[in-house]
mmCIF file of C-alpha atoms in Angstrom:
data_model
loop_
_atom_site.group_PDB
_atom_site.id
_atom_site.type_symbol
_atom_site.label_atom_id
_atom_site.label_comp_id
_atom_site.label_asym_id
_atom_site.label_seq_id
_atom_site.Cartn_x
_atom_site.Cartn_y
_atom_site.Cartn_z
ATOM 1 C CA UNK A 1 156.517 191.686 -19.325
ATOM 2 C CA UNK A 2 157.700 195.241 -18.790
ATOM 3 C CA UNK A 3 155.350 197.952 -19.890
ATOM 4 C CA UNK A 4 157.982 200.458 -20.871
ATOM 5 C CA UNK A 5 161.194 199.383 -22.546
ATOM 6 C CA UNK A 6 163.705 201.974 -23.643
ATOM 7 C CA UNK A 7 166.658 201.535 -25.927
ATOM 8 C CA UNK A 8 169.390 204.112 -26.475
ATOM 9 C CA UNK A 9 170.694 204.643 -30.005
ATOM 10 C CA UNK A 10 174.485 204.481 -30.220
ATOM 11 C CA UNK A 11 175.268 207.952 -31.519
ATOM 12 C CA UNK A 12 172.083 209.945 -30.966
ATOM 13 C CA UNK A 13 171.323 209.175 -27.316
ATOM 14 C CA UNK A 14 167.635 209.312 -28.155
ATOM 15 C CA UNK A 15 165.193 207.173 -26.227
ATOM 16 C CA UNK A 16 163.022 204.884 -28.395
ATOM 17 C CA UNK A 17 159.996 203.051 -27.152
ATOM 18 C CA UNK A 18 159.801 199.570 -28.623
ATOM 19 C CA UNK A 19 156.732 198.573 -30.569
ATOM 20 C CA UNK A 20 155.961 195.915 -27.935
ATOM 21 C CA UNK A 21 154.863 198.596 -25.489
ATOM 22 C CA UNK A 22 151.346 198.196 -24.222
ATOM 23 C CA UNK A 23 149.940 201.582 -25.248
ATOM 24 C CA UNK A 24 147.064 201.509 -22.760
ATOM 25 C CA UNK A 25 149.371 201.074 -19.814
ATOM 26 C CA UNK A 26 151.721 203.729 -21.135
ATOM 27 C CA UNK A 27 148.760 206.112 -21.391
ATOM 28 C CA UNK A 28 147.828 205.280 -17.790
ATOM 29 C CA UNK A 29 151.349 206.130 -16.625
ATOM 30 C CA UNK A 30 151.285 209.384 -18.603
ATOM 31 C CA UNK A 31 147.850 210.185 -17.159
ATOM 32 C CA UNK A 32 148.984 209.757 -13.547
ATOM 33 C CA UNK A 33 152.188 211.701 -14.249
ATOM 34 C CA UNK A 34 150.169 214.565 -15.747
ATOM 35 C CA UNK A 35 147.599 214.619 -12.940
ATOM 36 C CA UNK A 36 150.276 214.827 -10.241
ATOM 37 C CA UNK A 37 152.340 217.464 -12.048
ATOM 38 C CA UNK A 38 149.352 219.632 -13.020
ATOM 39 C CA UNK A 39 147.814 219.435 -9.537
ATOM 40 C CA UNK A 40 151.149 220.405 -7.993
ATOM 41 C CA UNK A 41 151.743 223.333 -10.339
ATOM 42 C CA UNK A 42 148.141 224.540 -9.971
ATOM 43 C CA UNK A 43 148.124 224.420 -6.160
ATOM 44 C CA UNK A 44 151.434 226.274 -6.031
ATOM 45 C CA UNK A 45 150.208 228.884 -8.519
ATOM 46 C CA UNK A 46 147.017 229.478 -6.526
ATOM 47 C CA UNK A 47 149.001 229.694 -3.298
ATOM 48 C CA UNK A 48 151.539 232.096 -4.826
ATOM 49 C CA UNK A 49 148.937 234.513 -6.141
ATOM 50 C CA UNK A 50 146.034 234.260 -3.694
ATOM 51 C CA UNK A 51 147.536 233.689 -0.258
ATOM 52 C CA UNK A 52 149.863 236.190 1.314
ATOM 53 C CA UNK A 53 153.272 234.980 2.434
ATOM 54 C CA UNK A 54 152.934 237.283 5.456
ATOM 55 C CA UNK A 55 151.640 235.137 8.352
ATOM 56 C CA UNK A 56 150.040 238.194 10.003
ATOM 57 C CA UNK A 57 147.998 239.173 6.948
ATOM 58 C CA UNK A 58 144.922 237.233 8.091
ATOM 59 C CA UNK A 59 144.388 238.544 11.580
ATOM 60 C CA UNK A 60 141.570 236.134 12.448
ATOM 61 C CA UNK A 61 143.683 233.004 12.123
ATOM 62 C CA UNK A 62 146.861 232.519 14.159
ATOM 63 C CA UNK A 63 148.991 230.974 11.389
ATOM 64 C CA UNK A 64 147.975 233.172 8.478
ATOM 65 C CA UNK A 65 146.494 231.617 5.383
ATOM 66 C CA UNK A 66 143.082 229.996 5.166
ATOM 67 C CA UNK A 67 141.817 227.763 7.970
ATOM 68 C CA UNK A 68 140.294 224.471 6.792
ATOM 69 C CA UNK A 69 139.478 223.124 10.237
ATOM 70 C CA UNK A 70 140.448 224.161 13.739
ATOM 71 C CA UNK A 71 140.748 221.939 16.792
ATOM 72 C CA UNK A 72 139.187 218.839 15.316
ATOM 73 C CA UNK A 73 140.152 216.299 17.973
ATOM 74 C CA UNK A 74 143.244 218.410 18.659
ATOM 75 C CA UNK A 75 144.247 218.682 14.994
ATOM 76 C CA UNK A 76 144.312 221.884 12.961
ATOM 77 C CA UNK A 77 144.762 222.239 9.206
ATOM 78 C CA UNK A 78 145.208 225.362 7.123
ATOM 79 C CA UNK A 79 146.417 226.451 3.703
ATOM 80 C CA UNK A 80 149.327 228.876 4.118
ATOM 81 C CA UNK A 81 151.975 230.376 1.868
ATOM 82 C CA UNK A 82 155.435 229.234 2.930
ATOM 83 C CA UNK A 83 158.670 229.102 0.959
ATOM 84 C CA UNK A 84 161.544 226.683 1.315
ATOM 85 C CA UNK A 85 164.922 227.127 -0.356
ATOM 86 C CA UNK A 86 166.158 223.728 0.795
ATOM 87 C CA UNK A 87 164.721 220.261 0.841
ATOM 88 C CA UNK A 88 162.671 218.735 3.664
ATOM 89 C CA UNK A 89 162.762 220.921 6.790
ATOM 90 C CA UNK A 90 164.976 223.438 4.984
ATOM 91 C CA UNK A 91 168.017 221.169 4.803
ATOM 92 C CA UNK A 92 170.729 222.346 2.371
ATOM 93 C CA UNK A 93 169.028 225.735 1.981
ATOM 94 C CA UNK A 94 172.430 227.419 1.829
ATOM 95 C CA UNK A 95 173.311 225.448 -1.341
ATOM 96 C CA UNK A 96 170.321 225.899 -3.692
ATOM 97 C CA UNK A 97 172.265 225.337 -6.934
ATOM 98 C CA UNK A 98 173.810 222.100 -5.680
ATOM 99 C CA UNK A 99 170.401 220.943 -4.478
ATOM 100 C CA UNK A 100 168.785 221.748 -7.841
ATOM 101 C CA UNK A 101 171.471 219.815 -9.719
ATOM 102 C CA UNK A 102 171.148 216.847 -7.335
ATOM 103 C CA UNK A 103 167.379 216.813 -7.851
ATOM 104 C CA UNK A 104 167.798 216.846 -11.636
ATOM 105 C CA UNK A 105 170.361 214.021 -11.520
ATOM 106 C CA UNK A 106 168.048 211.945 -9.301
ATOM 107 C CA UNK A 107 165.095 212.496 -11.657
ATOM 108 C CA UNK A 108 167.186 211.453 -14.660
ATOM 109 C CA UNK A 109 168.401 208.400 -12.742
ATOM 110 C CA UNK A 110 164.832 207.380 -11.891
ATOM 111 C CA UNK A 111 163.743 207.811 -15.521
ATOM 112 C CA UNK A 112 166.646 205.675 -16.745
ATOM 113 C CA UNK A 113 165.835 203.031 -14.126
ATOM 114 C CA UNK A 114 162.167 203.100 -15.131
ATOM 115 C CA UNK A 115 163.130 202.552 -18.774
ATOM 116 C CA UNK A 116 165.802 199.902 -18.186
ATOM 117 C CA UNK A 117 164.317 197.790 -15.402
ATOM 118 C CA UNK A 118 161.749 195.170 -16.250
ATOM 119 C CA UNK A 119 159.113 196.230 -13.770
ATOM 120 C CA UNK A 120 155.443 195.426 -13.509
ATOM 121 C CA UNK A 121 152.922 198.250 -13.729
ATOM 122 C CA UNK A 122 152.363 198.147 -9.959
ATOM 123 C CA UNK A 123 156.025 199.091 -9.494
ATOM 124 C CA UNK A 124 156.185 201.554 -12.400
ATOM 125 C CA UNK A 125 153.214 203.636 -11.237
ATOM 126 C CA UNK A 126 154.757 204.717 -7.899
ATOM 127 C CA UNK A 127 158.023 205.570 -9.682
ATOM 128 C CA UNK A 128 156.112 207.754 -12.137
ATOM 129 C CA UNK A 129 154.322 209.491 -9.243
ATOM 130 C CA UNK A 130 157.655 210.093 -7.474
ATOM 131 C CA UNK A 131 159.196 211.493 -10.683
ATOM 132 C CA UNK A 132 156.213 213.823 -11.211
ATOM 133 C CA UNK A 133 156.432 215.106 -7.631
ATOM 134 C CA UNK A 134 160.182 215.611 -7.853
ATOM 135 C CA UNK A 135 159.799 217.416 -11.172
ATOM 136 C CA UNK A 136 157.168 219.691 -9.617
ATOM 137 C CA UNK A 137 159.642 220.775 -6.946
ATOM 138 C CA UNK A 138 162.380 221.262 -9.561
ATOM 139 C CA UNK A 139 160.062 223.487 -11.608
ATOM 140 C CA UNK A 140 159.452 225.569 -8.472
ATOM 141 C CA UNK A 141 163.139 225.867 -7.661
ATOM 142 C CA UNK A 142 163.951 226.838 -11.256
ATOM 143 C CA UNK A 143 161.198 229.442 -11.678
ATOM 144 C CA UNK A 144 160.804 230.931 -8.191
ATOM 145 C CA UNK A 145 164.201 230.174 -6.656
ATOM 146 C CA UNK A 146 162.406 228.303 -3.866
ATOM 147 C CA UNK A 147 159.726 225.675 -3.369
ATOM 148 C CA UNK A 148 156.238 226.845 -2.422
ATOM 149 C CA UNK A 149 154.651 224.893 0.438
ATOM 150 C CA UNK A 150 151.063 225.297 1.578
ATOM 151 C CA UNK A 151 149.663 222.474 3.716
ATOM 152 C CA UNK A 152 150.052 223.221 7.426
ATOM 153 C CA UNK A 153 149.023 220.768 10.116
ATOM 154 C CA UNK A 154 149.185 221.196 13.865
ATOM 155 C CA UNK A 155 148.909 217.884 15.709
ATOM 156 C CA UNK A 156 148.043 218.401 19.386
ATOM 157 C CA UNK A 157 150.243 221.500 19.585
ATOM 158 C CA UNK A 158 153.086 220.156 17.406
ATOM 159 C CA UNK A 159 153.545 222.216 14.240
ATOM 160 C CA UNK A 160 154.301 219.694 11.507
ATOM 161 C CA UNK A 161 156.576 221.098 8.740
ATOM 162 C CA UNK A 162 154.597 222.752 5.943
ATOM 163 C CA UNK A 163 154.548 220.687 2.741
ATOM 164 C CA UNK A 164 153.044 220.720 -0.762
ATOM 165 C CA UNK A 165 151.283 218.417 -3.220
ATOM 166 C CA UNK A 166 154.583 217.236 -4.760
ATOM 167 C CA UNK A 167 155.908 216.237 -1.340
ATOM 168 C CA UNK A 168 152.713 214.257 -0.754
ATOM 169 C CA UNK A 169 153.082 212.511 -4.124
ATOM 170 C CA UNK A 170 156.694 211.586 -3.376
ATOM 171 C CA UNK A 171 155.727 210.258 0.063
ATOM 172 C CA UNK A 172 152.826 208.218 -1.355
ATOM 173 C CA UNK A 173 155.005 206.796 -4.166
ATOM 174 C CA UNK A 174 157.806 205.794 -1.797
ATOM 175 C CA UNK A 175 155.313 204.311 0.677
ATOM 176 C CA UNK A 176 153.644 202.298 -2.074
ATOM 177 C CA UNK A 177 157.029 200.986 -3.312
ATOM 178 C CA UNK A 178 157.951 199.991 0.240
ATOM 179 C CA UNK A 179 154.636 198.199 0.791
ATOM 180 C CA UNK A 180 154.862 196.454 -2.600
ATOM 181 C CA UNK A 181 158.400 195.236 -1.970
ATOM 182 C CA UNK A 182 157.417 194.052 1.514
ATOM 183 C CA UNK A 183 154.505 191.980 0.199
ATOM 184 C CA UNK A 184 156.549 190.587 -2.707
ATOM 185 C CA UNK A 185 159.251 189.389 -0.300
ATOM 186 C CA UNK A 186 156.646 187.713 1.912
ATOM 187 C CA UNK A 187 155.182 185.826 -1.071
ATOM 188 C CA UNK A 188 158.558 184.350 -2.082
#
């Protein structure tokens, strides 16, 4: 039985939630959505106002920002202030308005799919986490004109692209959906 069922009114285009909705599960989805979105907005706010975007501001650390650990089995991690006008690895950075519109359309599409599809909670939760992460990046692009990234890893000399909490949420949600679909196919 799907947890969230949506029905569009003919002339108002307003989404109604049927009375058969399991309120507890809906509250769980809203809770996870809120946690991801608030954590993303808070980490970006703290990064924006407390860490300089100038990589040479902190002279004691080679990448700027705040070192969390250095050379732990060849891995380094720091909190930095980086901006990205594109999507992953700066792709489409020359078309920010097109990218913002595409992100909004994708979020709306995922919400419609979440409402229309008869999914179990274990499939709805990762979609909600993906939507929250995507919305966090849209909020950034709308308010700052760019996305704020802060997590910097260096793996054995390779500088992994800087990312943020929303990117992590999207990755985790997509990974969980992939794993779920893989195990469901194996059980059939």
